[in-house]
């Protein structure tokens, strides 16, 4: 596993002349904050999942003749 600033995106940015800033560690110290952040993450994931499902079911089937 690569550290911060050593991944594929960082390498691409370095080749193109940019710099990928290292991310600061994200620490959650309280149970209530953890629950809140997990709820936010689940809500975000649900919203994105709906968009992916809409896109997937909107694609035409290759076997269907239009």
Coordinates of N, CA and C in Angstrom, one line a residue, residues 4-49:
X4 N 0.5 8.6 1.6 CA -0.1 9.8 1.0 C 0.9 10.5 0.0
X5 N 0.4 10.8 -1.1 CA 1.2 11.5 -2.1 C 2.1 10.5 -3.0
X6 N 1.8 9.2 -2.9 CA 2.6 8.3 -3.7 C 1.7 7.4 -4.6
X7 N 0.4 7.7 -4.7 CA -0.5 6.9 -5.5 C -0.4 7.2 -7.0
X8 N -1.3 6.6 -7.7 CA -1.3 6.8 -9.2 C -1.7 8.3 -9.5
X9 N -2.6 8.9 -8.8 CA -3.0 10.3 -9.0 C -1.9 11.2 -8.7
X10 N -1.1 10.9 -7.6 CA 0.0 11.8 -7.3 C 1.1 11.7 -8.4
X11 N 1.3 10.5 -8.9 CA 2.3 10.3 -10.0 C 1.8 11.1 -11.2
X12 N 0.6 11.0 -11.6 CA 0.0 11.7 -12.7 C 0.2 13.2 -12.6
X13 N -0.1 13.7 -11.4 CA 0.0 15.1 -11.2 C 1.5 15.6 -11.2
X14 N 2.4 14.7 -10.7 CA 3.8 15.1 -10.7 C 4.3 15.1 -12.2
X15 N 3.8 14.2 -13.0 CA 4.2 14.2 -14.4 C 3.7 15.5 -15.1
X16 N 2.5 15.9 -14.8 CA 1.9 17.1 -15.4 C 2.3 18.4 -14.7
X17 N 3.2 18.3 -13.7 CA 3.7 19.5 -13.1 C 3.0 20.0 -11.9
X18 N 2.0 19.2 -11.4 CA 1.3 19.6 -10.2 C 1.8 18.8 -9.0
X19 N 1.3 19.1 -7.9 CA 1.6 18.4 -6.7 C 0.4 18.0 -5.9
X20 N 0.4 16.7 -5.5 CA -0.7 16.2 -4.7 C -0.4 16.4 -3.2
X21 N -1.2 17.2 -2.6 CA -1.0 17.5 -1.1 C -1.4 16.2 -0.3
X22 N -0.5 16.0 0.7 CA -0.8 14.8 1.6 C -2.0 15.2 2.4
X23 N -2.9 14.2 2.7 CA -4.1 14.4 3.5 C -3.7 14.3 4.9
X24 N -4.3 15.1 5.7 CA -4.2 15.0 7.2 C -5.0 13.9 7.7
X25 N -4.5 13.2 8.8 CA -5.3 12.1 9.3 C -6.6 12.6 9.9
X26 N -7.7 11.9 9.7 CA -9.0 12.2 10.1 C -9.3 11.4 11.4
X27 N -9.4 12.0 12.5 CA -9.6 11.3 13.8 C -11.0 11.7 14.4
X28 N -11.7 10.7 14.7 CA -13.0 10.9 15.4 C -12.9 10.4 16.8
X29 N -13.0 11.3 17.8 CA -12.7 10.9 19.2 C -13.9 10.5 20.0
X30 N -15.1 10.9 19.5 CA -16.3 10.7 20.3 C -17.3 9.8 19.6
X31 N -18.0 8.9 20.3 CA -18.9 8.0 19.7 C -20.0 8.7 18.9
X32 N -20.5 9.8 19.5 CA -21.6 10.6 18.8 C -21.1 11.1 17.5
X33 N -19.9 11.6 17.4 CA -19.4 12.1 16.2 C -19.2 11.0 15.2
X34 N -18.8 9.8 15.6 CA -18.7 8.7 14.7 C -20.0 8.3 14.1
X35 N -21.0 8.2 15.0 CA -22.4 7.9 14.5 C -22.9 8.9 13.5
X36 N -22.6 10.2 13.8 CA -23.0 11.2 12.8 C -22.3 11.1 11.5
X37 N -21.0 10.8 11.5 CA -20.2 10.7 10.3 C -20.6 9.5 9.5
X38 N -20.9 8.4 10.2 CA -21.4 7.2 9.5 C -22.8 7.4 8.8
X39 N -23.6 8.1 9.5 CA -24.9 8.5 8.9 C -24.8 9.3 7.7
X40 N -23.9 10.3 7.8 CA -23.6 11.2 6.6 C -23.1 10.4 5.4
X41 N -22.1 9.5 5.7 CA -21.5 8.6 4.7 C -22.6 7.7 4.1
X42 N -23.5 7.2 4.9 CA -24.5 6.3 4.3 C -25.5 7.1 3.5
X43 N -25.8 8.3 3.9 CA -26.7 9.1 3.1 C -26.1 9.5 1.7
X44 N -24.8 9.8 1.8 CA -24.1 10.2 0.5 C -24.0 8.9 -0.4
X45 N -23.7 7.8 0.2 CA -23.6 6.6 -0.6 C -25.0 6.2 -1.2
X46 N -26.0 6.4 -0.5 CA -27.4 6.1 -1.0 C -27.7 7.0 -2.2
X47 N -27.4 8.3 -2.0 CA -27.7 9.2 -3.1 C -26.9 8.9 -4.4
X48 N -25.6 8.5 -4.2 CA -24.8 8.2 -5.4 C -25.3 6.8 -6.0
X49 N -25.7 5.9 -5.1 CA -26.2 4.6 -5.6 C -27.4 4.8 -6.5

